[in-house]
Amino acid sequence: MKASSSWRFIVFFNIVAGMLLLTELTFRYYADEIAGDYLKQTFQKQTKGKYQLQYDDWTVGLLGGNTSFENLQITPVDTLMKETKAFIKFKKVALNGLSYYTLITKKGELFNSLKITKGWASVFSNKQLKSDTAKRFQVPAKLQQMELGKIEVDSVQVRTYQQDSTGKKLLAQAIVNVSLQDIAYHNEEGKLVPFLAKGVEMKANDIMLYDFSDAYTLSVDSIGISTHDSTLWVNAFALKPIYGEQEHSARKGISKDRIDLELGAVRGHGVEVDSMLYGHYMLRRLELDSVNLQVFKNKQFPVNGKFKKLPQQLLRELKSKVRIDTLQVRDTYAAYEELTKNSSIAGKVFFTNLQLTATNVSNIEANNPVIQLDAKTRLMGEGTCDIHIQMPVYNPENRFEVKGTLGSMDLKTLNRALNPLAMMEVEMGSLHKMDFGFSAVETVSNGWMDIQYENLKVKLLRKKDKDTNKFLTKIANIFVKKDKEESKHSKIKFKRDQSKSFLNYCWKSILSGIKDASVADLN
C-alpha cells in the first residue's frame, strides 16, 4: 500500500513539474504574443499616454522571476516640443529574482537585481531645465514598505538639449555608471519618501555643460560618490569662458568678472550620502588640489551696481543644509587682472602656492557655527603672506575679523600691477614687514596697520587724461624722498561699496591703512 502511495506521489509530482515546465517554456516562447501588448498598453497608461514602450526581444522566466529586454526603447507618443520629453534606448535590460508576492502586496523585496547595459538617454526641453534633487528621488508613500535588491547602470550616455523654433542646442552630456545595493524607501514625517541605499556607487565620465550661465562651458573628466568608504571625488573640473576678455563684458554692456577656473582634483571624506538625496551636503573633510583661478575685469564698461552679499549671508540663505568640518585648498594659483579707463594694458595681481584651511563651514543654526580660515601664499610669487579670518555665520551684522602679515619683498615686483592701475613705477625699495588687522560689518571696517620699509623711490607715469589717481600720487610724493628705513602705524577705516565683492571689501580696507599712513606723513 505504501509503495502504491509513493508511486502515485511521484507520478503526481512529475505531472505538476511537467505542467510548470511546459508553462514556463510556452510563456518564454510566446511571451511577446501572450503579454507583450498588455505590457505596452500598461506602460503607456502608467505614463498617462505620454510615452510608448518598444523592444526587439523579450524573454521571461516565470519560475525564477527573471526577464530581459534587448534594445528596449522608450519614446514620446507626441514628439512636438510643447514640454520636456525624453528619448531612451538601452541595449539590454535584465531583471532577476522578481517577487510576484511583493508585486501584488507592495511589501518586501521586489527583485534581486536590475541591470541596464549600455545605451543612451536624451532629454529635450523648450526652456532651461530646472532640477529639484529632493523631488527627483521621491516615490508615493504607499510604496514605502517595498525594498529593491541591486540596480546597475553600465555606460549609459545621457544628453540634454534645449529646442525652440531655431532648432536644438546641446546643453549637457555625460556617460553614467550607477550601482545601488539594498534600496529601501524611508518615510519622513508623512511626506513623499525618497529612497535610501546601503550601497551606492555613482560615477559619471566625460561631463560637458555647454553655454553654462550663458557665458561658460563646464567640463568634468569624472565624478563619483560611494557609500562603501563615504567618499566623493571630482577629477579635472574646468569652468571656461566662451568669449574673450573684451567680448565677455561687451555682450551685456556692463563690467562683469570673467572667470577661468580649473580644479585638478576634489576629494570628499566622511560624506553622508543619504543626506545628499534630500539636497543637503554633510562632509567631514573636503580637499581641493591644483586650483588655477584667473579673473579678468574690464572697467571700461559701466559697473553693475547690484547689491552683493557677504559670504556668511550667502551661506545662511542656502536652501540646502551644509556642514563641512574641514575645507583644504592646496597648490593654488590665483590671479586678478583689471583694465581701467586710463590704460590700454591690464594691471595684474597674482598669488602663488596658496594653501588654505577653513574649519566649521556650516549653515546649521543650532550649532552656531564660526568659520575659521587660515591661508598662506606668496604675493606676486615673492612676498610671503599669512591671513587669518574669523566669520560668525549667524551674526546679525555679518561681522568678520581679518588679521594678516606680509613679509619682506622687493617692491619693484609690484610694477606689474602699479604701472597700468596706478600710473606709477617703483624704481627701488624693500618691504621688511606689514602687519594689519581689522573688524568689519555689512557697511564699514575699522582696524590698524604697521608698515616697515626701506629706500623706497617711485616715479609717476604720464597720464592719458585728467582722471588721475590722487591717492597714489600722494603716496608717490611722500615716499620718493625716503632713502632710509621707515616704520609707520596707521588706522584702517573703509566704508564699503555694497555692489562690490567680499574680496574687494578686504582689499580696499587694507588700502585705507596705507592711505592713512601717507596722509599722516603729509600732515
Coordinates of C-alpha atoms in Angstrom, one line a residue, residues 11 16-17 56 147 237 264 386 478:
V11 CA 3.5 10.5 -10.8
V16 CA 2.9 19.1 -11.9
A17 CA 6.5 19.7 -12.7
D56 CA 13.4 43.9 -30.2
E147 CA 12.5 47.1 -1.0
F237 CA 37.0 70.2 -13.3
G264 CA 42.9 69.2 -10.7
D386 CA 49.7 84.9 6.1
I478 CA 55.7 111.1 0.2

